[in-house]
GROMACS .gro file of C-alpha atoms in nm:
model
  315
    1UNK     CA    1   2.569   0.857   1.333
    2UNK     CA    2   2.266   0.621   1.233
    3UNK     CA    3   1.935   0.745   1.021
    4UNK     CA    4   1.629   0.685   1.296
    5UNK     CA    5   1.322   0.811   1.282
    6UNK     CA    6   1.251   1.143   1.378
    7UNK     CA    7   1.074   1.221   1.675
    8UNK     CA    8   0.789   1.413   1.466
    9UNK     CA    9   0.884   1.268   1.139
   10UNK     CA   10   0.974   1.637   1.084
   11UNK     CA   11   1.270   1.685   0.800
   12UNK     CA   12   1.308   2.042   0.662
   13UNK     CA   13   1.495   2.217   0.403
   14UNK     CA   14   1.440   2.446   0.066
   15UNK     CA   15   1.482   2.344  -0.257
   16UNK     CA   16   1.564   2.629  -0.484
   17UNK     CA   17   1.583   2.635  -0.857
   18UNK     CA   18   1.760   2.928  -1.031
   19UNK     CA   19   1.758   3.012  -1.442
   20UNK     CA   20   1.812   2.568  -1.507
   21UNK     CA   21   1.860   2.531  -1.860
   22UNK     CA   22   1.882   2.163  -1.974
   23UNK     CA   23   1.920   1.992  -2.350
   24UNK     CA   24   1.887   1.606  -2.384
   25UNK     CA   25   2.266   1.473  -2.299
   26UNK     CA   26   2.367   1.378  -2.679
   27UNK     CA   27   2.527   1.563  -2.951
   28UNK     CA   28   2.316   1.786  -3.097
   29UNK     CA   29   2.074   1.701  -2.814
   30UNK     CA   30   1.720   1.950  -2.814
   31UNK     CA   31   1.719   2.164  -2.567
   32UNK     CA   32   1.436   2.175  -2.339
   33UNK     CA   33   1.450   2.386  -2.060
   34UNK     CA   34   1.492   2.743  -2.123
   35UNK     CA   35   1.531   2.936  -1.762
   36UNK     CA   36   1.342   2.723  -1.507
   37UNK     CA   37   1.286   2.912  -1.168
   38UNK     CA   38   1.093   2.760  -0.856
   39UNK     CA   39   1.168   2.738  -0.487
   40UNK     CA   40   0.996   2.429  -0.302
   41UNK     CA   41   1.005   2.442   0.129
   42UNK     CA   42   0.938   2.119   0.349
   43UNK     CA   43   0.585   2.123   0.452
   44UNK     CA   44   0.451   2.305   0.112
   45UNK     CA   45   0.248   2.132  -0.165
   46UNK     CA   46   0.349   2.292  -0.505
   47UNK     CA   47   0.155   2.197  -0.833
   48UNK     CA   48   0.352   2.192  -1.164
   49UNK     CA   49   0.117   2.189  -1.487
   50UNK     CA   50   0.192   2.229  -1.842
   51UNK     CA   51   0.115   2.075  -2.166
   52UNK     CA   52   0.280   1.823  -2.287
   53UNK     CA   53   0.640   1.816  -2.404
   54UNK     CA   54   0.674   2.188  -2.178
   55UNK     CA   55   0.921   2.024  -1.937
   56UNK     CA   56   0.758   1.889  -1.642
   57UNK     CA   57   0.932   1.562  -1.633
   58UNK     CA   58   1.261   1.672  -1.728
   59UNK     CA   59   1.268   1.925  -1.464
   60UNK     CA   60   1.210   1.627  -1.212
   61UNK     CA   61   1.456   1.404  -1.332
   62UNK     CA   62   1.692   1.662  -1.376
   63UNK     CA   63   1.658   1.723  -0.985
   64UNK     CA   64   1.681   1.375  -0.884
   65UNK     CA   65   2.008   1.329  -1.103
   66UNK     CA   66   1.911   1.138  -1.416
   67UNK     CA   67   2.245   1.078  -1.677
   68UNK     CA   68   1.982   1.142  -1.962
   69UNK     CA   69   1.970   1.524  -1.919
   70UNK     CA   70   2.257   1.748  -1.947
   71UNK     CA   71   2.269   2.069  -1.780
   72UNK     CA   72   2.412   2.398  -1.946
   73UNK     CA   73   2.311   2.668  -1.707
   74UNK     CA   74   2.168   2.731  -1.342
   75UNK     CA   75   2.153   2.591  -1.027
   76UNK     CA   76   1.951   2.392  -0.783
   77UNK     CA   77   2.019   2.423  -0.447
   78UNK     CA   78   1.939   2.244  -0.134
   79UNK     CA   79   1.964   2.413   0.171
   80UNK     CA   80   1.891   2.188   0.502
   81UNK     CA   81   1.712   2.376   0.831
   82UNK     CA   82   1.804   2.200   1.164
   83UNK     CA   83   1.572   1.972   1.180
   84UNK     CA   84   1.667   1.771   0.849
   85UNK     CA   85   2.055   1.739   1.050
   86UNK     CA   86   1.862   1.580   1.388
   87UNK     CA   87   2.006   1.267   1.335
   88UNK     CA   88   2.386   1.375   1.338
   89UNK     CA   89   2.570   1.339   1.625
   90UNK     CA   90   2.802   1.644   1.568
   91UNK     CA   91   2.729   1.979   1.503
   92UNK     CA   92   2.674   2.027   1.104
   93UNK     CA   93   2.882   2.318   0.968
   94UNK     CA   94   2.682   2.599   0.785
   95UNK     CA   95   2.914   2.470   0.501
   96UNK     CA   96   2.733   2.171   0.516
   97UNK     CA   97   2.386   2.317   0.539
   98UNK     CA   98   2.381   2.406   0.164
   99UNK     CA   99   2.445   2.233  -0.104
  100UNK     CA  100   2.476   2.229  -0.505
  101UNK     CA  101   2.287   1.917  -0.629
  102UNK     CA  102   2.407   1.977  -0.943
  103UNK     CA  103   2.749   1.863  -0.818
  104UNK     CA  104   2.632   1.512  -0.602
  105UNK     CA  105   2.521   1.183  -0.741
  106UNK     CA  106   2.161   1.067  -0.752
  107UNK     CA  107   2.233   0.871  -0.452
  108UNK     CA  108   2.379   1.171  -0.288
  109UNK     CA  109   2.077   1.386  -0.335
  110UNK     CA  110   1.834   1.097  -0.176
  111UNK     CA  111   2.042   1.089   0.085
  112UNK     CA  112   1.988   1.466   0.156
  113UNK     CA  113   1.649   1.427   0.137
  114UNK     CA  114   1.534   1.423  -0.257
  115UNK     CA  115   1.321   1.192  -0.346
  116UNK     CA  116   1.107   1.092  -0.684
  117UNK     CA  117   0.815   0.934  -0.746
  118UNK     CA  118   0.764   0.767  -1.090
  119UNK     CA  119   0.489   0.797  -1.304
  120UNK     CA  120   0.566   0.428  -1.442
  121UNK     CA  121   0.763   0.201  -1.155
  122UNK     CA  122   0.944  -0.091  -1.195
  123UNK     CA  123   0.834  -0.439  -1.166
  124UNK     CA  124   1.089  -0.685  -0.972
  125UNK     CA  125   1.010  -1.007  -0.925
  126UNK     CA  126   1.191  -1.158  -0.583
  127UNK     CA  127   1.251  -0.862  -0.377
  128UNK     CA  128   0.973  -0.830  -0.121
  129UNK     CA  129   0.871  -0.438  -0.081
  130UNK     CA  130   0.948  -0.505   0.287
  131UNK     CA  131   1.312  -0.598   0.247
  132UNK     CA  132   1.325  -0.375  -0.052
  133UNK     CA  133   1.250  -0.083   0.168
  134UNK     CA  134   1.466  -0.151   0.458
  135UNK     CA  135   1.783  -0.228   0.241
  136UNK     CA  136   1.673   0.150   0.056
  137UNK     CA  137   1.644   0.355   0.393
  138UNK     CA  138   1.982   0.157   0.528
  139UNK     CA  139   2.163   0.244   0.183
  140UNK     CA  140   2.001   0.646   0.294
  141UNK     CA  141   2.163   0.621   0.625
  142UNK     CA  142   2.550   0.506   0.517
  143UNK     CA  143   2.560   0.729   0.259
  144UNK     CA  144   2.390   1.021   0.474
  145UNK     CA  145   2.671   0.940   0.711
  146UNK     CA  146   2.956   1.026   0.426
  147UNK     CA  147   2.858   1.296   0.304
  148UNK     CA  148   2.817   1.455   0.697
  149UNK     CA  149   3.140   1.348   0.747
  150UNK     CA  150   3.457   1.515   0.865
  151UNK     CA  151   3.679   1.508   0.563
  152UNK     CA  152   3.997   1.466   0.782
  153UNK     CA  153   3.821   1.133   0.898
  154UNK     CA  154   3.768   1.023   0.566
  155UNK     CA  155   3.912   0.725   0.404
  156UNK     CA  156   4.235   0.784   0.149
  157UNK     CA  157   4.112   0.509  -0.112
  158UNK     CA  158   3.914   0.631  -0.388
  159UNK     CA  159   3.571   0.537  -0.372
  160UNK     CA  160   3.313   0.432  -0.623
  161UNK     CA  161   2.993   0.670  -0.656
  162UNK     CA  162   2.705   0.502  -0.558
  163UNK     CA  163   2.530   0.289  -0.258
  164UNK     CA  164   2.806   0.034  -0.130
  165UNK     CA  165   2.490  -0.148  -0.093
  166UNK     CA  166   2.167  -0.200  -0.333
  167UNK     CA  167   1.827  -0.218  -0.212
  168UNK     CA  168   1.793  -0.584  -0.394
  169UNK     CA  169   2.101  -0.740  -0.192
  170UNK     CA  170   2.233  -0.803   0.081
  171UNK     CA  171   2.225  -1.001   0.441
  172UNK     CA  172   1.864  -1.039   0.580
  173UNK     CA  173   1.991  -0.845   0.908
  174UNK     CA  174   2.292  -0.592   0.796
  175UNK     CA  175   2.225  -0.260   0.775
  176UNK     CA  176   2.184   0.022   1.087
  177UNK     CA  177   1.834  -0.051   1.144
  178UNK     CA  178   1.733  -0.431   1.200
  179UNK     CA  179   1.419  -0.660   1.088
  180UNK     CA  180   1.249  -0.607   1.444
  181UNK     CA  181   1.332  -0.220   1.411
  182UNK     CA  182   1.181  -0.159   1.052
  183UNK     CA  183   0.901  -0.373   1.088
  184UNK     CA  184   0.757  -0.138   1.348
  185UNK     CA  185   0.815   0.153   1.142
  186UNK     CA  186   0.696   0.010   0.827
  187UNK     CA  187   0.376  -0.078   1.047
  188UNK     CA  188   0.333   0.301   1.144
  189UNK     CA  189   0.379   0.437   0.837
  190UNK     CA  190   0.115   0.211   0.675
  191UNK     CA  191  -0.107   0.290   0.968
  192UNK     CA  192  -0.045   0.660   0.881
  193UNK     CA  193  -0.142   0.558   0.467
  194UNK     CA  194  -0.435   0.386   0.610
  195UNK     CA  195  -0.246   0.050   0.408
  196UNK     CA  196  -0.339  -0.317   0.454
  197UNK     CA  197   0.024  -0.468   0.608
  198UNK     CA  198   0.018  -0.769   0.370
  199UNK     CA  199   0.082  -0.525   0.095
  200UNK     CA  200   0.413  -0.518   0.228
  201UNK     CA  201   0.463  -0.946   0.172
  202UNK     CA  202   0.436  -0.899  -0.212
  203UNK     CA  203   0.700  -0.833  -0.418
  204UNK     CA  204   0.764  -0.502  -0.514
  205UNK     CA  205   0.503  -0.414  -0.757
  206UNK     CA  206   0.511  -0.752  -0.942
  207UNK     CA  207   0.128  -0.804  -1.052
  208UNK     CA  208   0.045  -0.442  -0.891
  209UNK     CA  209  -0.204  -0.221  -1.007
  210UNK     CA  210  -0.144   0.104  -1.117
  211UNK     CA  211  -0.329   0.224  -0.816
  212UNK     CA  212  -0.158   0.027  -0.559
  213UNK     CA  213   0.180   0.070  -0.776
  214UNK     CA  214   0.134   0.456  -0.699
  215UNK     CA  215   0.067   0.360  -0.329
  216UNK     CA  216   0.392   0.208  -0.333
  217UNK     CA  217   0.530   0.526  -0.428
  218UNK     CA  218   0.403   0.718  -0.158
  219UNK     CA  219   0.461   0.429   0.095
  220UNK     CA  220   0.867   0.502  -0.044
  221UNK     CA  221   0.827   0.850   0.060
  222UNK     CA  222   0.674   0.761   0.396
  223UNK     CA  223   0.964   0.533   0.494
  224UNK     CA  224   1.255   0.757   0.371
  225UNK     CA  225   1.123   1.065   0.534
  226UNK     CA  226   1.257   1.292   0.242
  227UNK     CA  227   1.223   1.687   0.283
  228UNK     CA  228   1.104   1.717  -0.068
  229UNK     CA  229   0.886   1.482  -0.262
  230UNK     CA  230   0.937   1.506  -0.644
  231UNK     CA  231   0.583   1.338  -0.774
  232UNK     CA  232   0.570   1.327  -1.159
  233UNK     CA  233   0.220   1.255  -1.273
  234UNK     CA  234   0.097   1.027  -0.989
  235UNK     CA  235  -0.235   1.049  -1.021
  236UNK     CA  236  -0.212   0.917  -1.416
  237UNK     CA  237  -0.409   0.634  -1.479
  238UNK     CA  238  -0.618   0.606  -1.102
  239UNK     CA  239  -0.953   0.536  -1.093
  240UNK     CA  240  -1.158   0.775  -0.828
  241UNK     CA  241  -1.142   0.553  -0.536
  242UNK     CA  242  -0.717   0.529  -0.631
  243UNK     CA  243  -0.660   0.887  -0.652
  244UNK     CA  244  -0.894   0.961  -0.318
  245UNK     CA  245  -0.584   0.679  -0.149
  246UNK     CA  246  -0.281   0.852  -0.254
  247UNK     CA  247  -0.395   1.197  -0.221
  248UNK     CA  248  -0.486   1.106   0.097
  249UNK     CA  249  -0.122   0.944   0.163
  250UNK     CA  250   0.047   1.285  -0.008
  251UNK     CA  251  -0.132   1.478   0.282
  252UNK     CA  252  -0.004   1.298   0.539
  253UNK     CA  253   0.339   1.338   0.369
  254UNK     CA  254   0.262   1.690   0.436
  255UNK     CA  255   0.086   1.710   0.723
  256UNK     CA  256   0.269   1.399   0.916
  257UNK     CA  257   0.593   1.395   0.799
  258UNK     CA  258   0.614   1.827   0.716
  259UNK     CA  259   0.739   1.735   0.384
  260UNK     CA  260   0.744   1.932   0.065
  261UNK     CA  261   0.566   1.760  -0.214
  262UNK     CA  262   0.645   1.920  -0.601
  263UNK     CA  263   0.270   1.783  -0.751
  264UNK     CA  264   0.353   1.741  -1.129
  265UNK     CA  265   0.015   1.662  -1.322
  266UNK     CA  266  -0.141   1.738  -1.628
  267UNK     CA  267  -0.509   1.757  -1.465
  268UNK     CA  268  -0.672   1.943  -1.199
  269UNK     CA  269  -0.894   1.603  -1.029
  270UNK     CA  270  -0.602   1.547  -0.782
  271UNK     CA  271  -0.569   1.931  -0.689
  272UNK     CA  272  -0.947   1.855  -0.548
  273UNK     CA  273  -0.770   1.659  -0.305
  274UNK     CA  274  -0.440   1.740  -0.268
  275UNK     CA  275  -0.440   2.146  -0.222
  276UNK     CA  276  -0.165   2.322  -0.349
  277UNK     CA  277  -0.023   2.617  -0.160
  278UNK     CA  278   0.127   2.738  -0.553
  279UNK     CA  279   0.029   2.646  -0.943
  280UNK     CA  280   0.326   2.674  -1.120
  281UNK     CA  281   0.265   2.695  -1.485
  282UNK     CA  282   0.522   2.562  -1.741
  283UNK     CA  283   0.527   2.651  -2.114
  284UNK     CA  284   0.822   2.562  -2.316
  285UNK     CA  285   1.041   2.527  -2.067
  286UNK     CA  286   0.996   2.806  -1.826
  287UNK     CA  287   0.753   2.847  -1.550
  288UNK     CA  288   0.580   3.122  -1.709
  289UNK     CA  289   0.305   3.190  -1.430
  290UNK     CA  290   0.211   3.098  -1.052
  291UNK     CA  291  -0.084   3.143  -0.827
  292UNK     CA  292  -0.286   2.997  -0.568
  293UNK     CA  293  -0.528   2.664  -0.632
  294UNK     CA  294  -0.776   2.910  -0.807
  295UNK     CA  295  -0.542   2.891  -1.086
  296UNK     CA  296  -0.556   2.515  -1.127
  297UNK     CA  297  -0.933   2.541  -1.173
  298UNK     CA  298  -0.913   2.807  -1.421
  299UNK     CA  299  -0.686   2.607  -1.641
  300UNK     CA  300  -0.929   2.300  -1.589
  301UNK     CA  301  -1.179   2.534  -1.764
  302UNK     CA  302  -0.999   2.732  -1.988
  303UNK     CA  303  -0.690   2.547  -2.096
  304UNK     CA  304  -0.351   2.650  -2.154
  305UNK     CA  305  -0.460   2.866  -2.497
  306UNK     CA  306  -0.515   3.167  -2.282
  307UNK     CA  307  -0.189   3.123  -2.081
  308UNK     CA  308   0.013   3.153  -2.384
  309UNK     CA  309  -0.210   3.461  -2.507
  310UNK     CA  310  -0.131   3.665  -2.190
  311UNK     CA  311   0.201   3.565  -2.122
  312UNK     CA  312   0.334   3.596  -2.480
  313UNK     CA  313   0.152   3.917  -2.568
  314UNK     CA  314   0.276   4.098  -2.274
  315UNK     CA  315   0.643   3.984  -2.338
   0.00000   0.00000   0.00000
Protein backbone atom coordinates (compact mmCIF):
# COMPACT_ATOMS: atom_id res chain seq x y z
CA UNK A 1 0.00 0.00 0.00
CA UNK A 2 1.48 3.63 -0.60
CA UNK A 3 -0.48 7.13 0.38
CA UNK A 4 -0.99 8.90 -3.34
CA UNK A 5 -3.05 11.40 -4.08
CA UNK A 6 -6.50 10.89 -4.61
CA UNK A 7 -7.99 11.10 -7.82
CA UNK A 8 -10.47 14.02 -6.57
CA UNK A 9 -8.56 14.80 -3.50
CA UNK A 10 -11.78 13.36 -2.01
CA UNK A 11 -11.17 11.75 1.74
CA UNK A 12 -14.36 11.12 3.80
CA UNK A 13 -15.30 10.07 7.15
CA UNK A 14 -17.37 11.36 10.46
CA UNK A 15 -16.03 12.50 13.38
CA UNK A 16 -18.33 12.00 16.27
CA UNK A 17 -18.04 13.28 19.77
CA UNK A 18 -20.20 11.72 22.53
CA UNK A 19 -20.68 13.17 26.44
CA UNK A 20 -16.24 13.97 26.42
CA UNK A 21 -15.46 15.02 29.75
CA UNK A 22 -11.79 16.13 30.20
CA UNK A 23 -9.75 17.66 33.47
CA UNK A 24 -6.13 18.98 32.96
CA UNK A 25 -3.85 15.58 33.29
CA UNK A 26 -2.36 16.40 36.96
CA UNK A 27 -3.45 15.63 40.37
CA UNK A 28 -6.07 17.56 41.36
CA UNK A 29 -6.16 18.80 37.74
CA UNK A 30 -9.55 21.37 36.93
CA UNK A 31 -11.80 19.91 35.05
CA UNK A 32 -12.88 21.50 31.97
CA UNK A 33 -15.09 19.79 29.85
CA UNK A 34 -18.32 18.84 31.23
CA UNK A 35 -20.34 16.63 28.42
CA UNK A 36 -19.05 17.79 25.02
CA UNK A 37 -21.29 16.52 22.06
CA UNK A 38 -20.62 17.36 18.24
CA UNK A 39 -20.49 15.28 15.08
CA UNK A 40 -18.18 16.80 12.20
CA UNK A 41 -18.62 15.00 8.32
CA UNK A 42 -15.90 15.47 5.48
CA UNK A 43 -17.02 18.19 3.27
CA UNK A 44 -18.87 20.30 6.24
CA UNK A 45 -17.57 23.61 7.73
CA UNK A 46 -18.54 23.67 11.50
CA UNK A 47 -17.93 26.91 13.63
CA UNK A 48 -17.05 26.47 17.36
CA UNK A 49 -17.44 29.84 19.47
CA UNK A 50 -17.33 30.48 23.06
CA UNK A 51 -15.82 32.80 25.47
CA UNK A 52 -12.84 32.39 26.71
CA UNK A 53 -11.65 29.67 29.06
CA UNK A 54 -15.30 27.62 27.79
CA UNK A 55 -13.22 24.85 26.18
CA UNK A 56 -12.63 25.45 22.64
CA UNK A 57 -9.02 24.61 22.58
CA UNK A 58 -9.06 21.81 24.84
CA UNK A 59 -11.67 20.12 22.91
CA UNK A 60 -9.18 20.33 19.85
CA UNK A 61 -6.26 19.14 21.42
CA UNK A 62 -8.02 16.61 23.13
CA UNK A 63 -9.01 15.23 19.54
CA UNK A 64 -5.70 15.43 18.07
CA UNK A 65 -4.16 13.50 21.16
CA UNK A 66 -2.36 16.03 23.33
CA UNK A 67 -0.63 14.23 26.81
CA UNK A 68 -1.76 17.54 28.59
CA UNK A 69 -5.48 16.60 28.85
CA UNK A 70 -6.78 13.64 30.55
CA UNK A 71 -9.95 12.13 29.64
CA UNK A 72 -12.56 10.75 32.28
CA UNK A 73 -15.62 10.09 30.22
CA UNK A 74 -16.91 9.78 26.48
CA UNK A 75 -15.87 8.99 23.28
CA UNK A 76 -14.73 10.29 19.97
CA UNK A 77 -15.10 8.29 17.19
CA UNK A 78 -13.88 8.18 13.71
CA UNK A 79 -15.66 6.37 11.31
CA UNK A 80 -13.98 6.23 7.62
CA UNK A 81 -16.55 6.09 4.30
CA UNK A 82 -14.87 4.36 1.26
CA UNK A 83 -13.36 6.89 -0.13
CA UNK A 84 -10.91 7.82 2.87
CA UNK A 85 -9.66 3.64 2.36
CA UNK A 86 -8.96 4.40 -1.72
CA UNK A 87 -5.52 4.05 -1.28
CA UNK A 88 -5.48 0.41 0.25
CA UNK A 89 -4.84 -2.28 -1.79
CA UNK A 90 -7.05 -4.82 0.12
CA UNK A 91 -10.41 -4.68 1.07
CA UNK A 92 -10.70 -2.74 4.62
CA UNK A 93 -12.79 -4.72 7.14
CA UNK A 94 -15.89 -2.87 8.60
CA UNK A 95 -13.77 -3.52 11.80
CA UNK A 96 -11.45 -1.27 10.47
CA UNK A 97 -13.84 1.38 9.28
CA UNK A 98 -14.40 2.70 12.86
CA UNK A 99 -12.36 3.59 15.23
CA UNK A 100 -11.91 4.89 19.01
CA UNK A 101 -9.37 7.78 18.89
CA UNK A 102 -9.35 7.82 22.31
CA UNK A 103 -7.39 4.55 22.17
CA UNK A 104 -4.54 5.55 19.14
CA UNK A 105 -1.60 7.84 19.42
CA UNK A 106 -1.50 11.36 18.01
CA UNK A 107 0.34 9.99 15.16
CA UNK A 108 -2.25 7.35 14.74
CA UNK A 109 -5.12 9.73 14.48
CA UNK A 110 -3.17 11.93 11.62
CA UNK A 111 -2.72 9.07 9.96
CA UNK A 112 -6.53 8.40 9.81
CA UNK A 113 -7.10 11.58 8.70
CA UNK A 114 -7.07 14.16 11.89
CA UNK A 115 -5.41 16.94 11.51
CA UNK A 116 -4.78 20.41 13.66
CA UNK A 117 -4.06 23.61 12.90
CA UNK A 118 -2.33 25.81 15.56
CA UNK A 119 -3.22 29.03 16.59
CA UNK A 120 0.63 29.75 17.45
CA UNK A 121 3.13 27.38 15.11
CA UNK A 122 6.47 26.60 15.60
CA UNK A 123 9.46 28.27 14.30
CA UNK A 124 12.38 25.81 12.99
CA UNK A 125 15.19 27.07 11.68
CA UNK A 126 16.88 24.46 8.93
CA UNK A 127 14.05 22.43 7.81
CA UNK A 128 12.75 23.82 4.52
CA UNK A 129 8.69 23.66 4.50
CA UNK A 130 9.25 21.69 1.29
CA UNK A 131 11.21 18.82 2.79
CA UNK A 132 9.35 19.37 5.97
CA UNK A 133 6.18 18.49 4.23
CA UNK A 134 7.20 15.58 2.23
CA UNK A 135 9.01 13.80 5.20
CA UNK A 136 5.24 14.63 7.20
CA UNK A 137 2.92 13.09 4.38
CA UNK A 138 5.67 10.01 3.99
CA UNK A 139 5.62 9.56 7.95
CA UNK A 140 1.24 9.63 7.10
CA UNK A 141 1.66 6.94 4.60
CA UNK A 142 3.96 4.19 6.77
CA UNK A 143 2.06 4.61 9.57
CA UNK A 144 -1.39 4.60 7.53
CA UNK A 145 -0.01 1.35 6.21
CA UNK A 146 0.20 -0.27 10.00
CA UNK A 147 -2.56 0.46 11.26
CA UNK A 148 -4.50 -1.08 7.81
CA UNK A 149 -2.60 -3.91 8.31
CA UNK A 150 -3.40 -7.58 8.67
CA UNK A 151 -2.46 -8.35 12.22
CA UNK A 152 -1.33 -11.94 11.28
CA UNK A 153 1.25 -10.06 8.97
CA UNK A 154 2.42 -8.03 11.63
CA UNK A 155 5.81 -7.99 13.08
CA UNK A 156 6.36 -9.99 16.68
CA UNK A 157 8.85 -7.23 18.13
CA UNK A 158 7.34 -4.66 20.17
CA UNK A 159 7.26 -1.46 18.62
CA UNK A 160 7.73 2.06 19.80
CA UNK A 161 4.58 4.50 19.39
CA UNK A 162 5.28 7.06 17.16
CA UNK A 163 6.58 7.93 13.39
CA UNK A 164 9.70 5.56 12.75
CA UNK A 165 10.51 8.64 10.94
CA UNK A 166 10.29 12.58 11.89
CA UNK A 167 9.40 15.17 9.53
CA UNK A 168 12.95 17.04 10.40
CA UNK A 169 15.15 13.86 9.38
CA UNK A 170 15.91 11.75 7.23
CA UNK A 171 17.49 10.86 3.55
CA UNK A 172 16.71 13.62 0.91
CA UNK A 173 14.96 10.75 -1.28
CA UNK A 174 13.49 7.92 1.28
CA UNK A 175 10.14 7.84 1.84
CA UNK A 176 7.09 6.32 -0.65
CA UNK A 177 6.74 9.38 -2.56
CA UNK A 178 10.04 10.93 -4.13
CA UNK A 179 11.43 14.70 -4.64
CA UNK A 180 10.16 14.68 -8.41
CA UNK A 181 6.72 13.18 -7.12
CA UNK A 182 6.00 15.79 -4.26
CA UNK A 183 7.22 18.64 -5.97
CA UNK A 184 4.36 18.35 -8.44
CA UNK A 185 1.91 17.98 -5.82
CA UNK A 186 3.19 20.61 -3.63
CA UNK A 187 2.94 22.79 -6.94
CA UNK A 188 -0.87 21.92 -7.30
CA UNK A 189 -1.80 22.40 -4.07
CA UNK A 190 -0.27 25.91 -3.95
CA UNK A 191 -1.88 26.55 -7.27
CA UNK A 192 -5.17 25.49 -5.58
CA UNK A 193 -4.14 28.21 -2.33
CA UNK A 194 -3.44 30.66 -5.00
CA UNK A 195 0.47 30.55 -3.08
CA UNK A 196 3.67 32.04 -4.51
CA UNK A 197 6.02 28.56 -4.89
CA UNK A 198 9.07 30.24 -3.29
CA UNK A 199 7.14 30.19 -0.10
CA UNK A 200 7.91 26.71 -0.12
CA UNK A 201 12.19 27.47 -0.21
CA UNK A 202 11.96 29.11 3.30
CA UNK A 203 12.25 27.42 6.25
CA UNK A 204 9.34 26.48 7.97
CA UNK A 205 7.95 29.55 9.42
CA UNK A 206 11.36 30.99 10.52
CA UNK A 207 10.86 34.94 10.06
CA UNK A 208 7.03 34.21 8.96
CA UNK A 209 4.30 36.37 9.52
CA UNK A 210 1.46 35.52 11.34
CA UNK A 211 -0.46 35.71 8.14
CA UNK A 212 1.71 33.63 6.04
CA UNK A 213 2.42 31.38 9.32
CA UNK A 214 -1.45 30.59 9.15
CA UNK A 215 -1.02 29.95 5.35
CA UNK A 216 1.36 27.42 6.27
CA UNK A 217 -1.21 25.84 8.22
CA UNK A 218 -3.62 25.46 5.64
CA UNK A 219 -0.90 24.62 3.01
CA UNK A 220 -0.34 21.38 5.87
CA UNK A 221 -3.86 20.53 5.41
CA UNK A 222 -3.71 20.77 1.62
CA UNK A 223 -0.78 18.33 1.34
CA UNK A 224 -2.00 15.71 3.92
CA UNK A 225 -5.45 15.52 2.52
CA UNK A 226 -7.00 14.96 6.08
CA UNK A 227 -10.91 14.19 6.31
CA UNK A 228 -11.26 16.56 9.15
CA UNK A 229 -9.47 19.81 9.72
CA UNK A 230 -9.25 20.80 13.44
CA UNK A 231 -8.55 24.85 13.06
CA UNK A 232 -8.18 26.51 16.51
CA UNK A 233 -8.38 30.24 16.17
CA UNK A 234 -6.78 30.75 12.72
CA UNK A 235 -7.91 33.78 11.86
CA UNK A 236 -6.27 35.43 15.32
CA UNK A 237 -4.07 38.08 14.68
CA UNK A 238 -4.69 38.52 10.43
CA UNK A 239 -4.98 41.63 9.02
CA UNK A 240 -8.06 41.85 6.29
CA UNK A 241 -6.13 41.07 3.27
CA UNK A 242 -4.62 37.72 5.62
CA UNK A 243 -7.86 36.47 6.66
CA UNK A 244 -9.50 37.07 2.91
CA UNK A 245 -6.06 34.30 1.95
CA UNK A 246 -6.77 31.62 4.31
CA UNK A 247 -10.42 31.70 4.23
CA UNK A 248 -10.06 31.47 0.83
CA UNK A 249 -7.53 28.34 1.24
CA UNK A 250 -10.18 26.72 4.02
CA UNK A 251 -12.75 26.73 1.08
CA UNK A 252 -10.87 24.99 -1.14
CA UNK A 253 -10.16 22.52 1.72
CA UNK A 254 -13.78 22.13 1.47
CA UNK A 255 -14.70 22.52 -1.75
CA UNK A 256 -11.37 20.85 -3.43
CA UNK A 257 -10.32 18.43 -1.21
CA UNK A 258 -14.32 17.58 0.42
CA UNK A 259 -12.83 17.99 3.74
CA UNK A 260 -14.44 18.75 7.04
CA UNK A 261 -13.08 21.83 8.64
CA UNK A 262 -14.07 22.28 12.76
CA UNK A 263 -13.70 26.52 12.54
CA UNK A 264 -12.77 27.37 16.22
CA UNK A 265 -12.82 31.32 16.64
CA UNK A 266 -13.74 33.74 19.01
CA UNK A 267 -15.10 36.32 16.24
CA UNK A 268 -17.55 36.29 13.56
CA UNK A 269 -15.07 38.39 10.58
CA UNK A 270 -13.90 34.94 9.27
CA UNK A 271 -17.55 33.40 9.24
CA UNK A 272 -18.01 36.38 6.45
CA UNK A 273 -15.83 34.30 4.51
CA UNK A 274 -15.70 31.03 5.49
CA UNK A 275 -19.61 29.91 5.81
CA UNK A 276 -20.42 27.56 8.28
CA UNK A 277 -22.97 24.87 7.60
CA UNK A 278 -23.40 24.80 11.96
CA UNK A 279 -22.48 27.43 15.01
CA UNK A 280 -21.77 25.42 17.75
CA UNK A 281 -21.86 27.35 20.91
CA UNK A 282 -19.65 26.38 23.93
CA UNK A 283 -20.19 27.60 27.53
CA UNK A 284 -18.34 25.98 30.27
CA UNK A 285 -17.58 23.13 28.71
CA UNK A 286 -20.57 21.93 26.85
CA UNK A 287 -21.87 22.91 23.53
CA UNK A 288 -24.86 24.44 24.87
CA UNK A 289 -26.51 25.63 21.45
CA UNK A 290 -26.20 25.20 17.49
CA UNK A 291 -27.65 26.83 14.45
CA UNK A 292 -27.03 27.94 11.09
CA UNK A 293 -24.49 31.11 10.20
CA UNK A 294 -27.40 33.44 11.36
CA UNK A 295 -26.33 32.51 14.72
CA UNK A 296 -22.75 33.66 14.36
CA UNK A 297 -24.02 37.13 13.48
CA UNK A 298 -26.31 37.32 16.30
CA UNK A 299 -23.59 36.63 18.77
CA UNK A 300 -21.38 39.30 16.86
CA UNK A 301 -24.19 41.66 17.99
CA UNK A 302 -25.39 40.49 21.06
CA UNK A 303 -22.66 38.59 22.81
CA UNK A 304 -22.64 35.57 24.74
CA UNK A 305 -24.73 37.39 27.89
CA UNK A 306 -27.94 36.34 26.27
CA UNK A 307 -26.75 32.75 25.52
CA UNK A 308 -26.23 32.07 29.07
CA UNK A 309 -29.71 33.83 29.96
CA UNK A 310 -31.68 31.41 27.72
CA UNK A 311 -29.84 28.42 28.10
CA UNK A 312 -29.48 28.57 31.91
CA UNK A 313 -32.99 29.80 32.65
CA UNK A 314 -34.60 27.12 30.73
CA UNK A 315 -32.42 24.37 32.43
Amino acid sequence: MRLTPYPHGRVMATLQINNLHARVAEEDGETILRGVDLEVKSGEIHALMGPNGSGKSTTAKIIAGHPAYEVTDGEITLVLEDEDVADIDETVPAEKREWDLLDLEPNERAALGIFLGFQYPAEIEGVTMTNFLRQALNAKAEEREELFEDEEAESEEEEESGYDTSPMEGEADDGEIGVAEFQQLLKEKMELLDMDERFAQRYLNAGFSGGEKKQNEVLQAAILEPSIAVLDEIDSGLDIDRLQDVSEGINALRDEQGTGVLQITHYQRILDYVEPDTVHIMLDGEVVMEGDADLAVQLEDEGYDWVREQVYETA
